Amino acid sequence: MAARKKSKRDRILDTAEELFALHGYDGVSLRKIATGAGVDVALANYHFGKKLDLFSAVFERRAALLNDSRHQALRDCQSKAGKKGPSVEQIIEAFLRPLEMAQETGDSGWKNYLALLAYINNSPYWGRLMMSKLFDELVNEFIEALKQALPQAEEEDIYWCYHNMSGALTLTLAQTGRIDTLSGGKCLSSDFQSAYDHMIPFTAAGFRKVCSQRSSKGKSKGAM
Amino acid sequence: MAARKKSKRDRILDTAEELFALHGYDGVSLRKIATGAGVDVALANYHFGKKLDLFSAVFERRAALLNDSRHQALRDCQSKAGKKGPSVEQIIEAFLRPLEMAQETGDSGWKNYLALLAYINNSPYWGRLMMSKLFDELVNEFIEALKQALPQAEEEDIYWCYHNMSGALTLTLAQTGRIDTLSGGKCLSSDFQSAYDHMIPFTAAGFRKVCSQRSSKGKSKGAM
DNA sequence: TTATTATTTCAACAAGCGTTGAATTATAAA
DNA sequence: TTTATAATTCAACGCTTGTTGAAATAATAA
C-alpha cells in the first residue's frame, strides 16, 4: 500500500518476497504473485525468467546490503577494540544487531526477507547450497574473529557453537510466533529488541562455556 | 526397502513422512507419495481423507511417543535429584537426549519425523498452531522445572532462553548440512552425539547467564 | 459355499500450474 | 513525426494437481 511509485518489476520482487517468506517456494504460484503485484502473469517471466530465477533474484537482492552492513559492524568493533581484539560479546553483537536493525525498520520488506532467509536456512540440501554461496564468506570472517577471541578453543567447538547461535537466530528471523503462544503473551516475537537483548548474552555465554572447558571430555571421537 | 511386511497404509505414512520432511507440504504431491509407497493415488484419500489430513496423521503419529519419552526423562531426573530439584543442565538433558536417541536409531523414520518437526516449527502461523496443540503441555512442564532450578529468574527471561534453545534444537533436527559445508567437514550434521554434547552445555550456560544477571539492565521495557 | 465388508485400483473431473509466442502498448531515439 | 526498442498484456499450450464415484479385488463372517 505504501509506495505507488515503484516499478512493476520491483512490485513483483516485493510481492514474491512476502509470499515466498510466508508459504515457501512451492506454496506460491506465479499467478498469485502477479495478482498481488497487480500485474500480468507473463511479466515475471519477462523480467526474471523461470520461477526459480525469480526466487533467486529475491534472495540475492538484499544479500549484498546485509553482508556489507555486518562486515562494517565487525570492522567497527575491531577498530574500537584495539589490537587485543574484540570480545566474544562484541563479535556476536556485530553479527546480530544489523539484523535487528533491519527487522525494526518500518519497511516490511526487510522483515519478509529475513523470514525468507530463515526458511531457506532450514531447508535441507538446496537451502544449504543457496546460503553457502552468498553468506559463507562473511560467516567465515566472524568465525575467524571468534577464534581470536577464544584462542584456547578447538576449531570444532567453535563451529558447533556457531551452529547453535545460527539456530537461535533463524527461529527469531522466522517469526513463527511460537514464543507468543507459549509465554501467553509475555514475550512477543515482534519485540525484536527483547529478542536480541536476550540472544546476545545467551549465545555469548554458550560460546564461553563450550570453548573454555578443556577438550576431549566425554566427546568419544577418537579411538574407542 | 527395509520392511516388506508393512501395510500399504503404513507405507503411505512412511513415504509421506520422508517427502514432507524433505520438500515441505506444498513441495509434495499425493501422486509422488503414492508412487513412492507403491500404491494407487486414491488410496491415501481412502485411509486419511484430504491431503492436509494425511499431513496431520503423519505429524501426530509419533508425537505421543515422543512426549512420553521426554516426560519420562524429566520425571527420572527429578526423582534422582531429590527434593532440591534437578539442575538446569539435567533438565535440558532430559529435554534433548530423547531426541538424540530417536535420531540415532537405525530407523530412518524418526530422523524424517524430526526433520518434519523442524520444518513445521519454522513455518509461520500455521506451524505455530500445529506445534502448540501437540507439544505445549509438555514444554510447559519443562518450563516449570526450569523456573524451580532458576528461582531468581524473571519469567520472561526463561521464555526467551527457551526460545533460543528451541531454535538451536530446530536447526539440528532440520539436518540442513550447513555446518558440514561451513566447517569443511570438521563437523557433520549427522554426528548427533557431537551436536547434543555441544548443545547441552551451550544452552545451559545461556540460561544461567541470562537468568542470573539482575533484571531491567538495559531492557528498557517499563517506564522510560 | 455365499454374503458382507474392507481394501485397493481405475478412470476421469475441473482447476491450477509454469511457460511461451504473438500482439499490444508505452518509452526513447532519430 | 517516424522509428526502434522496451515493457506489458493476451491467449493459449500441455501438464500436474487434489479429489471422487464407480468398479474390482481381497479379507472376513455366515
Short mmCIF file of C-alpha atoms (C1' of nucleotides) in Angstrom, two decimals:
data_model
loop_
_atom_site.label_atom_id
_atom_site.label_comp_id
_atom_site.label_asym_id
_atom_site.label_seq_id
_atom_site.Cartn_x
_atom_site.Cartn_y
_atom_site.Cartn_z
CA MET A 1 0.00 0.00 0.00
CA ALA A 2 2.90 2.32 0.77
CA ALA A 3 4.80 3.22 -2.36
CA ARG A 4 2.91 3.91 -5.54
CA LYS A 5 5.98 4.99 -7.44
CA LYS A 6 7.58 1.57 -7.57
CA SER A 7 8.12 -0.06 -10.92
CA LYS A 8 6.17 -3.17 -11.74
CA ARG A 9 9.42 -5.06 -11.67
CA ASP A 10 10.02 -4.03 -8.08
CA ARG A 11 6.45 -4.79 -7.11
CA ILE A 12 6.92 -8.32 -8.40
CA LEU A 13 10.04 -8.68 -6.27
CA ASP A 14 8.31 -7.28 -3.18
CA THR A 15 5.26 -9.47 -3.53
CA ALA A 16 7.32 -12.55 -4.26
CA GLU A 17 9.47 -11.80 -1.24
CA GLU A 18 6.46 -11.60 1.03
CA LEU A 19 4.70 -14.67 -0.32
CA PHE A 20 7.78 -16.87 -0.51
CA ALA A 21 8.63 -15.98 3.07
CA LEU A 22 5.11 -16.84 4.19
CA HIS A 23 4.43 -20.01 2.20
CA GLY A 24 7.74 -21.26 0.85
CA TYR A 25 8.78 -21.77 -2.73
CA ASP A 26 6.23 -24.42 -3.64
CA GLY A 27 3.43 -22.75 -1.71
CA VAL A 28 3.34 -19.78 -4.04
CA SER A 29 2.30 -19.68 -7.69
CA LEU A 30 3.41 -17.13 -10.22
CA ARG A 31 -0.21 -16.23 -10.68
CA LYS A 32 -0.63 -15.31 -7.01
CA ILE A 33 2.50 -13.20 -7.20
CA ALA A 34 1.27 -11.49 -10.34
CA THR A 35 -2.14 -10.83 -8.82
CA GLY A 36 -0.59 -9.49 -5.63
CA ALA A 37 1.64 -7.20 -7.63
CA GLY A 38 -1.22 -6.09 -9.89
CA VAL A 39 0.49 -7.37 -12.98
CA ASP A 40 0.06 -9.93 -15.73
CA VAL A 41 1.43 -13.38 -15.06
CA ALA A 42 3.78 -13.28 -18.03
CA LEU A 43 5.63 -10.25 -16.76
CA ALA A 44 7.55 -12.15 -14.12
CA ASN A 45 8.92 -14.36 -16.84
CA TYR A 46 9.90 -11.38 -18.96
CA HIS A 47 11.90 -9.76 -16.17
CA PHE A 48 13.32 -12.75 -14.35
CA GLY A 49 12.93 -15.89 -16.44
CA LYS A 50 11.82 -19.09 -14.75
CA LYS A 51 10.19 -19.26 -11.35
CA LEU A 52 13.40 -20.40 -9.69
CA ASP A 53 15.24 -17.46 -11.22
CA LEU A 54 12.72 -15.11 -9.68
CA PHE A 55 13.26 -16.78 -6.34
CA SER A 56 16.99 -16.35 -6.68
CA ALA A 57 16.57 -12.72 -7.64
CA VAL A 58 14.54 -12.12 -4.49
CA PHE A 59 17.10 -13.96 -2.43
CA GLU A 60 20.04 -12.07 -3.87
CA ARG A 61 18.52 -8.63 -3.92
CA ARG A 62 19.28 -7.72 -0.31
CA ALA A 63 22.13 -10.12 0.35
CA ALA A 64 24.96 -7.76 -0.54
CA LEU A 65 23.45 -4.96 1.52
CA LEU A 66 23.15 -7.24 4.50
CA ASN A 67 26.68 -8.55 4.10
CA ASP A 68 28.06 -5.03 3.86
CA SER A 69 26.33 -3.91 6.99
CA ARG A 70 27.53 -6.88 9.01
CA HIS A 71 31.01 -6.63 7.59
CA GLN A 72 31.10 -2.98 8.57
CA ALA A 73 29.86 -3.76 12.08
CA LEU A 74 32.66 -6.28 12.51
CA ARG A 75 35.28 -3.86 11.29
CA ASP A 76 33.95 -1.16 13.59
CA CYS A 77 34.09 -3.29 16.70
CA GLN A 78 37.55 -4.48 15.72
CA SER A 79 38.96 -0.99 15.40
CA LYS A 80 37.31 0.03 18.63
CA ALA A 81 38.81 -2.93 20.45
CA GLY A 82 42.39 -2.23 19.51
CA LYS A 83 45.00 -4.86 18.93
CA LYS A 84 43.82 -7.22 21.66
CA GLY A 85 40.75 -7.77 19.51
CA PRO A 86 37.05 -7.59 20.35
CA SER A 87 35.37 -9.81 22.92
CA VAL A 88 33.01 -12.65 22.13
CA GLU A 89 30.08 -10.44 23.08
CA GLN A 90 31.22 -7.67 20.79
CA ILE A 91 31.67 -10.01 17.85
CA ILE A 92 28.25 -11.57 18.36
CA GLU A 93 26.76 -8.15 18.71
CA ALA A 94 28.26 -7.17 15.37
CA PHE A 95 26.87 -10.34 13.85
CA LEU A 96 23.33 -9.93 15.17
CA ARG A 97 22.50 -6.26 15.59
CA PRO A 98 22.37 -5.44 11.89
CA LEU A 99 19.59 -7.99 11.61
CA GLU A 100 17.69 -6.42 14.46
CA MET A 101 18.00 -3.04 12.81
CA ALA A 102 16.78 -4.44 9.52
CA GLN A 103 13.79 -6.02 11.22
CA GLU A 104 12.99 -2.82 13.06
CA THR A 105 12.89 -0.57 10.01
CA GLY A 106 9.38 0.44 9.08
CA ASP A 107 9.99 -1.24 5.73
CA SER A 108 8.25 -4.59 5.96
CA GLY A 109 10.36 -5.77 3.05
CA TRP A 110 13.31 -6.46 5.31
CA LYS A 111 11.16 -8.39 7.74
CA ASN A 112 9.91 -10.54 4.90
CA TYR A 113 13.38 -11.01 3.53
CA LEU A 114 14.78 -12.20 6.82
CA ALA A 115 11.88 -14.59 7.28
CA LEU A 116 12.71 -15.90 3.83
CA LEU A 117 16.31 -16.35 4.93
CA ALA A 118 15.10 -18.41 7.87
CA TYR A 119 13.01 -20.53 5.54
CA ILE A 120 15.95 -21.16 3.25
CA ASN A 121 18.38 -21.83 6.07
CA ASN A 122 16.07 -24.54 7.39
CA SER A 123 15.53 -26.19 4.04
CA PRO A 124 17.54 -29.38 3.64
CA TYR A 125 20.05 -29.71 0.83
CA TRP A 126 19.15 -26.96 -1.64
CA GLY A 127 18.90 -24.45 1.19
CA ARG A 128 22.45 -25.16 2.17
CA LEU A 129 23.72 -24.52 -1.33
CA MET A 130 21.94 -21.19 -1.64
CA MET A 131 23.01 -19.97 1.77
CA SER A 132 26.62 -21.01 1.38
CA LYS A 133 27.03 -19.28 -1.92
CA LEU A 134 26.02 -15.90 -0.58
CA PHE A 135 26.93 -15.92 3.09
CA ASP A 136 29.83 -18.25 3.76
CA GLU A 137 32.48 -15.67 3.05
CA LEU A 138 31.07 -13.29 5.63
CA VAL A 139 30.40 -16.01 8.18
CA ASN A 140 34.00 -17.14 7.91
CA GLU A 141 35.14 -13.64 8.78
CA PHE A 142 33.19 -13.86 12.02
CA ILE A 143 34.44 -17.36 12.72
CA GLU A 144 38.00 -16.10 12.36
CA ALA A 145 37.29 -13.26 14.76
CA LEU A 146 35.79 -15.71 17.24
CA LYS A 147 38.86 -17.91 17.02
CA GLN A 148 40.99 -14.97 18.04
CA ALA A 149 38.67 -14.07 20.90
CA LEU A 150 38.76 -17.69 22.09
CA PRO A 151 42.36 -18.70 21.40
CA GLN A 152 42.21 -21.78 23.58
CA ALA A 153 39.14 -23.14 21.78
CA GLU A 154 39.13 -26.13 19.49
CA GLU A 155 38.02 -25.29 16.00
CA GLU A 156 35.30 -27.91 16.08
CA ASP A 157 33.77 -26.41 19.20
CA ILE A 158 33.55 -23.00 17.60
CA TYR A 159 31.69 -24.40 14.63
CA TRP A 160 29.20 -26.20 16.84
CA CYS A 161 28.64 -23.06 18.85
CA TYR A 162 28.09 -21.11 15.70
CA HIS A 163 25.58 -23.74 14.65
CA ASN A 164 23.65 -23.21 17.88
CA MET A 165 23.73 -19.46 17.53
CA SER A 166 22.60 -19.72 13.94
CA GLY A 167 19.66 -21.84 15.02
CA ALA A 168 18.57 -19.39 17.69
CA LEU A 169 18.85 -16.57 15.21
CA THR A 170 17.00 -18.43 12.49
CA LEU A 171 13.99 -19.08 14.69
CA THR A 172 13.90 -15.41 15.61
CA LEU A 173 14.01 -14.41 11.97
CA ALA A 174 11.27 -16.85 11.07
CA GLN A 175 8.88 -15.04 13.38
CA THR A 176 6.73 -18.05 13.93
CA GLY A 177 5.04 -16.60 16.99
CA ARG A 178 5.58 -19.79 18.98
CA ILE A 179 7.04 -17.78 21.83
CA ASP A 180 3.94 -15.60 21.97
CA THR A 181 1.68 -18.60 22.44
CA LEU A 182 3.96 -20.39 24.87
CA SER A 183 4.51 -17.41 27.13
CA GLY A 184 0.87 -16.40 27.00
CA GLY A 185 1.81 -13.04 25.55
CA LYS A 186 4.62 -12.24 27.99
CA CYS A 187 7.09 -12.46 25.10
CA LEU A 188 6.26 -11.23 21.63
CA SER A 189 8.16 -12.38 18.57
CA SER A 190 7.64 -8.90 17.18
CA ASP A 191 9.59 -7.41 20.08
CA PHE A 192 12.93 -7.58 18.32
CA GLN A 193 14.85 -5.61 20.87
CA SER A 194 13.97 -8.08 23.60
CA ALA A 195 14.76 -10.98 21.32
CA TYR A 196 18.26 -9.75 20.53
CA ASP A 197 18.90 -8.40 24.04
CA HIS A 198 18.42 -11.97 25.24
CA MET A 199 20.02 -13.75 22.32
CA ILE A 200 23.35 -11.96 22.59
CA PRO A 201 24.23 -12.79 26.21
CA PHE A 202 22.68 -16.23 25.82
CA THR A 203 24.86 -17.23 22.88
CA ALA A 204 27.94 -15.47 24.19
CA ALA A 205 27.73 -17.44 27.42
CA GLY A 206 27.33 -20.60 25.40
CA PHE A 207 30.46 -19.88 23.39
CA ARG A 208 32.48 -19.15 26.51
CA LYS A 209 31.32 -22.24 28.31
CA VAL A 210 31.82 -24.72 25.49
CA CYS A 211 35.07 -23.22 24.26
CA SER A 212 36.73 -22.87 27.64
CA GLN A 213 36.30 -26.36 29.10
CA ARG A 214 39.34 -28.41 28.17
CA SER A 215 38.62 -30.65 25.22
CA SER A 216 38.00 -34.38 24.72
CA LYS A 217 35.90 -34.65 27.87
CA GLY A 218 33.35 -37.30 27.01
CA LYS A 219 33.38 -36.48 23.36
CA SER A 220 34.46 -40.01 22.46
CA LYS A 221 35.52 -39.14 18.97
CA GLY A 222 38.99 -40.65 18.69
CA ALA A 223 39.96 -44.24 19.46
CA MET A 224 37.33 -46.20 21.22
CA MET B 1 13.49 -51.01 1.17
CA ALA B 2 13.61 -52.41 4.67
CA ALA B 3 10.29 -53.81 5.77
CA ARG B 4 8.21 -55.76 3.29
CA LYS B 5 5.61 -56.71 5.84
CA LYS B 6 4.23 -53.21 6.36
CA SER B 7 0.68 -52.48 5.36
CA LYS B 8 0.06 -50.15 2.48
CA ARG B 9 -1.41 -47.71 4.94
CA ASP B 10 1.86 -47.59 6.87
CA ARG B 11 3.88 -47.33 3.71
CA ILE B 12 1.88 -44.26 2.77
CA LEU B 13 2.63 -42.72 6.16
CA ASP B 14 6.33 -43.53 5.91
CA THR B 15 6.71 -42.16 2.43
CA ALA B 16 4.70 -39.05 3.23
CA GLU B 17 6.83 -38.51 6.32
CA GLU B 18 10.02 -38.67 4.33
CA LEU B 19 8.85 -36.49 1.45
CA PHE B 20 7.14 -33.86 3.59
CA ALA B 21 10.27 -33.55 5.71
CA LEU B 22 12.39 -33.12 2.61
CA HIS B 23 10.24 -30.82 0.48
CA GLY B 24 7.57 -29.37 2.74
CA TYR B 25 3.82 -29.64 2.46
CA ASP B 26 3.41 -27.93 -0.89
CA GLY B 27 6.50 -29.50 -2.37
CA VAL B 28 4.99 -32.96 -2.34
CA SER B 29 2.09 -34.26 -4.40
CA LEU B 30 -0.16 -37.14 -3.45
CA ARG B 31 0.92 -38.86 -6.62
CA LYS B 32 4.59 -38.77 -5.62
CA ILE B 33 3.68 -40.19 -2.25
CA ALA B 34 1.59 -42.90 -3.86
CA THR B 35 4.34 -43.76 -6.31
CA GLY B 36 6.92 -43.87 -3.55
CA ALA B 37 4.71 -46.15 -1.50
CA GLY B 38 3.90 -48.34 -4.49
CA VAL B 39 0.22 -47.64 -4.24
CA ASP B 40 -2.61 -46.06 -6.18
CA VAL B 41 -3.14 -42.34 -5.69
CA ALA B 42 -6.70 -42.78 -4.43
CA LEU B 43 -5.64 -44.94 -1.52
CA ALA B 44 -4.29 -42.07 0.51
CA ASN B 45 -7.68 -40.46 0.32
CA TYR B 46 -9.40 -43.66 1.40
CA HIS B 47 -7.28 -44.03 4.52
CA PHE B 48 -6.71 -40.44 5.55
CA GLY B 49 -9.07 -38.14 3.68
CA LYS B 50 -7.72 -34.88 2.28
CA LYS B 51 -4.05 -34.12 1.81
CA LEU B 52 -3.93 -31.96 4.92
CA ASP B 53 -5.44 -34.78 6.95
CA LEU B 54 -2.67 -37.07 5.78
CA PHE B 55 -0.14 -34.47 6.81
CA SER B 56 -1.73 -34.25 10.25
CA ALA B 57 -1.76 -38.02 10.57
CA VAL B 58 1.96 -38.11 9.86
CA PHE B 59 2.56 -35.31 12.30
CA GLU B 60 0.54 -36.90 15.08
CA ARG B 61 1.71 -40.47 14.64
CA ARG B 62 4.90 -40.18 16.67
CA ALA B 63 4.00 -37.19 18.82
CA ALA B 64 2.64 -39.10 21.79
CA LEU B 65 5.61 -41.47 21.81
CA LEU B 66 7.99 -38.54 21.80
CA ASN B 67 6.10 -36.74 24.55
CA ASP B 68 6.07 -39.84 26.71
CA SER B 69 9.77 -40.37 26.38
CA ARG B 70 10.59 -36.78 27.27
CA HIS B 71 8.10 -36.72 30.09
CA GLN B 72 9.67 -39.86 31.49
CA ALA B 73 13.16 -38.40 31.20
CA LEU B 74 12.07 -35.37 33.17
CA ARG B 75 10.46 -37.47 35.91
CA ASP B 76 13.58 -39.63 36.11
CA CYS B 77 15.95 -36.74 36.57
CA GLN B 78 13.59 -35.20 39.11
CA SER B 79 13.50 -38.30 41.27
CA LYS B 80 17.23 -38.70 41.02
CA ALA B 81 17.76 -35.09 42.11
CA GLY B 82 15.76 -35.35 45.30
CA LYS B 83 13.79 -32.51 46.77
CA LYS B 84 16.25 -29.77 45.88
CA GLY B 85 15.26 -30.45 42.26
CA PRO B 86 17.39 -31.09 39.18
CA SER B 87 19.90 -28.61 37.81
CA VAL B 88 19.47 -26.63 34.61
CA GLU B 89 21.83 -29.00 32.84
CA GLN B 90 19.87 -32.03 33.98
CA ILE B 91 16.57 -30.56 32.84
CA ILE B 92 17.94 -29.61 29.45
CA GLU B 93 19.49 -33.04 29.14
CA ALA B 94 16.08 -34.59 29.78
CA PHE B 95 14.59 -32.30 27.17
CA LEU B 96 17.14 -33.01 24.46
CA ARG B 97 18.55 -36.51 24.85
CA PRO B 98 15.36 -38.33 23.84
CA LEU B 99 15.61 -36.54 20.51
CA GLU B 100 19.20 -37.59 20.07
CA MET B 101 18.24 -41.17 20.80
CA ALA B 102 15.40 -41.02 18.30
CA GLN B 103 17.73 -39.64 15.65
CA GLU B 104 20.31 -42.29 16.37
CA THR B 105 18.02 -45.28 15.98
CA GLY B 106 18.62 -47.17 12.80
CA ASP B 107 15.02 -46.42 11.86
CA SER B 108 15.22 -43.55 9.40
CA GLY B 109 11.57 -42.82 10.13
CA TRP B 110 12.44 -40.97 13.29
CA LYS B 111 15.05 -38.90 11.52
CA ASN B 112 12.50 -37.92 8.92
CA TYR B 113 9.90 -37.18 11.55
CA LEU B 114 12.17 -34.87 13.50
CA ALA B 115 13.18 -33.06 10.34
CA LEU B 116 9.48 -32.62 9.68
CA LEU B 117 9.09 -31.19 13.16
CA ALA B 118 11.81 -28.67 12.38
CA TYR B 119 10.04 -27.73 9.17
CA ILE B 120 6.75 -27.19 10.99
CA ASN B 121 8.32 -25.31 13.87
CA ASN B 122 9.81 -22.84 11.41
CA SER B 123 6.65 -22.33 9.44
CA PRO B 124 4.94 -19.05 10.25
CA TYR B 125 1.41 -19.03 11.61
CA TRP B 126 0.02 -22.49 10.81
CA GLY B 127 3.18 -24.09 12.14
CA ARG B 128 2.65 -22.46 15.49
CA LEU B 129 -0.87 -23.80 15.76
CA MET B 130 0.13 -27.36 14.96
CA MET B 131 3.09 -27.37 17.32
CA SER B 132 1.23 -25.79 20.21
CA LYS B 133 -1.61 -28.25 20.05
CA LEU B 134 0.64 -31.26 20.48
CA PHE B 135 3.65 -30.03 22.42
CA ASP B 136 2.75 -27.09 24.63
CA GLU B 137 1.66 -29.20 27.55
CA LEU B 138 4.99 -30.99 27.71
CA VAL B 139 7.02 -27.86 27.11
CA ASN B 140 5.27 -26.17 30.00
CA GLU B 141 6.32 -29.00 32.27
CA PHE B 142 9.94 -28.26 31.40
CA ILE B 143 9.44 -24.54 31.79
CA GLU B 144 8.09 -25.12 35.27
CA ALA B 145 11.09 -27.27 36.14
CA LEU B 146 13.41 -24.56 34.85
CA LYS B 147 11.68 -21.95 36.95
CA GLN B 148 12.43 -24.03 40.02
CA ALA B 149 16.03 -24.53 39.02
CA LEU B 150 16.38 -20.79 38.45
CA PRO B 151 14.26 -19.31 41.24
CA GLN B 152 15.73 -15.84 40.90
CA ALA B 153 14.89 -15.67 37.19
CA GLU B 154 12.22 -13.49 35.66
CA GLU B 155 9.61 -15.47 33.81
CA GLU B 156 10.14 -13.51 30.65
CA ASP B 157 13.83 -14.34 30.60
CA ILE B 158 13.11 -18.04 30.88
CA TYR B 159 10.81 -17.91 27.88
CA TRP B 160 13.35 -16.09 25.78
CA CYS B 161 16.02 -18.59 26.75
CA TYR B 162 13.71 -21.41 25.83
CA HIS B 163 13.15 -19.70 22.51
CA ASN B 164 16.88 -19.70 21.87
CA MET B 165 17.26 -23.31 22.88
CA SER B 166 14.35 -24.28 20.70
CA GLY B 167 15.99 -22.56 17.75
CA ALA B 168 19.29 -24.33 18.24
CA LEU B 169 17.48 -27.63 18.53
CA THR B 170 15.32 -26.99 15.50
CA LEU B 171 18.28 -26.34 13.25
CA THR B 172 19.88 -29.55 14.47
CA LEU B 173 16.72 -31.50 13.74
CA ALA B 174 16.42 -29.98 10.30
CA GLN B 175 19.75 -31.53 9.32
CA THR B 176 20.43 -28.95 6.66
CA GLY B 177 24.10 -29.79 6.47
CA ARG B 178 25.09 -26.13 6.68
CA ILE B 179 27.55 -26.94 9.43
CA ASP B 180 29.22 -29.55 7.24
CA THR B 181 29.87 -27.05 4.48
CA LEU B 182 30.92 -24.25 6.79
CA SER B 183 33.37 -26.31 8.79
CA GLY B 184 34.74 -28.02 5.71
CA GLY B 185 33.73 -31.40 7.09
CA LYS B 186 35.12 -30.93 10.60
CA CYS B 187 31.57 -31.05 11.93
CA LEU B 188 28.92 -33.31 10.46
CA SER B 189 25.23 -32.71 10.97
CA SER B 190 24.83 -36.47 11.04
CA ASP B 191 27.05 -36.69 14.11
CA PHE B 192 24.21 -36.37 16.58
CA GLN B 193 26.24 -37.13 19.64
CA SER B 194 28.57 -34.23 18.97
CA ALA B 195 25.63 -31.99 18.21
CA TYR B 196 23.89 -32.66 21.51
CA ASP B 197 27.12 -32.83 23.51
CA HIS B 198 27.69 -29.25 22.44
CA MET B 199 24.10 -28.08 22.51
CA ILE B 200 23.50 -29.01 26.13
CA PRO B 201 26.33 -27.06 27.81
CA PHE B 202 25.85 -24.25 25.31
CA THR B 203 22.21 -23.68 26.13
CA ALA B 204 22.61 -24.38 29.84
CA ALA B 205 25.26 -21.69 30.07
CA GLY B 206 22.93 -19.34 28.21
CA PHE B 207 20.12 -19.97 30.67
CA ARG B 208 22.39 -19.39 33.64
CA LYS B 209 23.84 -16.21 32.27
CA VAL B 210 20.60 -14.57 31.19
CA CYS B 211 18.62 -15.69 34.22
CA SER B 212 21.18 -14.74 36.84
CA GLN B 213 22.01 -11.17 35.91
CA ARG B 214 19.68 -8.90 37.83
CA SER B 215 16.84 -7.75 35.68
CA SER B 216 15.92 -4.49 33.95
CA LYS B 217 19.51 -3.82 32.92
CA GLY B 218 19.11 -2.11 29.58
CA LYS B 219 15.92 -3.89 28.80
CA SER B 220 14.02 -0.62 28.62
CA LYS B 221 10.65 -2.23 28.84
CA GLY B 222 8.98 -0.49 31.77
CA ALA B 223 8.61 3.25 32.33
CA MET B 224 11.15 5.25 30.41
"C1'" DT C 1 -20.05 -72.31 -0.05
"C1'" DT C 2 -22.24 -67.49 -0.09
"C1'" DA C 3 -22.78 -62.90 1.74
"C1'" DT C 4 -20.61 -58.92 3.64
"C1'" DT C 5 -17.43 -55.81 4.38
"C1'" DA C 6 -12.85 -53.73 3.92
"C1'" DT C 7 -9.21 -52.55 0.72
"C1'" DT C 8 -7.43 -51.16 -3.48
"C1'" DT C 9 -7.49 -49.69 -8.19
"C1'" DC C 10 -9.41 -47.44 -12.36
"C1'" DA C 11 -10.81 -43.59 -14.85
"C1'" DA C 12 -11.90 -39.20 -15.04
"C1'" DC C 13 -13.20 -34.34 -13.46
"C1'" DA C 14 -12.38 -29.40 -13.09
"C1'" DA C 15 -8.88 -26.31 -11.62
"C1'" DG C 16 -4.50 -24.53 -11.32
"C1'" DC C 17 0.23 -24.81 -12.77
"C1'" DG C 18 4.72 -22.83 -15.35
"C1'" DT C 19 5.78 -21.33 -19.62
"C1'" DT C 20 5.76 -19.17 -24.23
"C1'" DG C 21 4.85 -16.71 -28.86
"C1'" DA C 22 2.44 -13.22 -30.65
"C1'" DA C 23 0.02 -8.94 -30.12
"C1'" DT C 24 -0.25 -4.52 -27.81
"C1'" DT C 25 1.06 -0.51 -25.53
"C1'" DA C 26 4.45 2.73 -23.61
"C1'" DT C 27 9.02 4.80 -23.86
"C1'" DA C 28 13.01 6.66 -26.04
"C1'" DA C 29 15.74 7.85 -30.23
"C1'" DA C 30 16.02 9.61 -34.87
"C1'" DT D 1 6.65 12.62 -36.70
"C1'" DT D 2 8.55 8.38 -37.61
"C1'" DT D 3 11.32 4.51 -35.93
"C1'" DA D 4 13.14 1.43 -32.82
"C1'" DT D 5 13.11 -0.63 -28.51
"C1'" DA D 6 11.45 -1.75 -24.06
"C1'" DA D 7 7.59 -3.04 -21.16
"C1'" DT D 8 3.34 -5.24 -20.67
"C1'" DT D 9 -0.66 -7.94 -21.76
"C1'" DC D 10 -3.31 -11.58 -24.22
"C1'" DA D 11 -4.33 -16.12 -25.21
"C1'" DA D 12 -3.27 -20.44 -25.12
"C1'" DC D 13 -0.26 -24.81 -24.76
"C1'" DG D 14 0.44 -29.19 -22.41
"C1'" DC D 15 0.90 -30.96 -17.79
"C1'" DT D 16 0.09 -31.77 -12.92
"C1'" DT D 17 -2.75 -31.13 -9.16
"C1'" DG D 18 -6.36 -32.85 -5.37
"C1'" DT D 19 -10.39 -35.19 -5.31
"C1'" DT D 20 -14.12 -38.52 -6.22
"C1'" DG D 21 -17.59 -42.20 -7.79
"C1'" DA D 22 -17.68 -46.49 -9.52
"C1'" DA D 23 -15.60 -50.84 -10.42
"C1'" DA D 24 -12.61 -54.58 -8.98
"C1'" DT D 25 -10.27 -57.28 -5.67
"C1'" DA D 26 -9.16 -59.20 -1.08
"C1'" DA D 27 -10.44 -60.45 3.53
"C1'" DT D 28 -13.91 -61.88 6.79
"C1'" DA D 29 -18.23 -63.76 8.52
"C1'" DA D 30 -22.29 -66.57 7.88
#
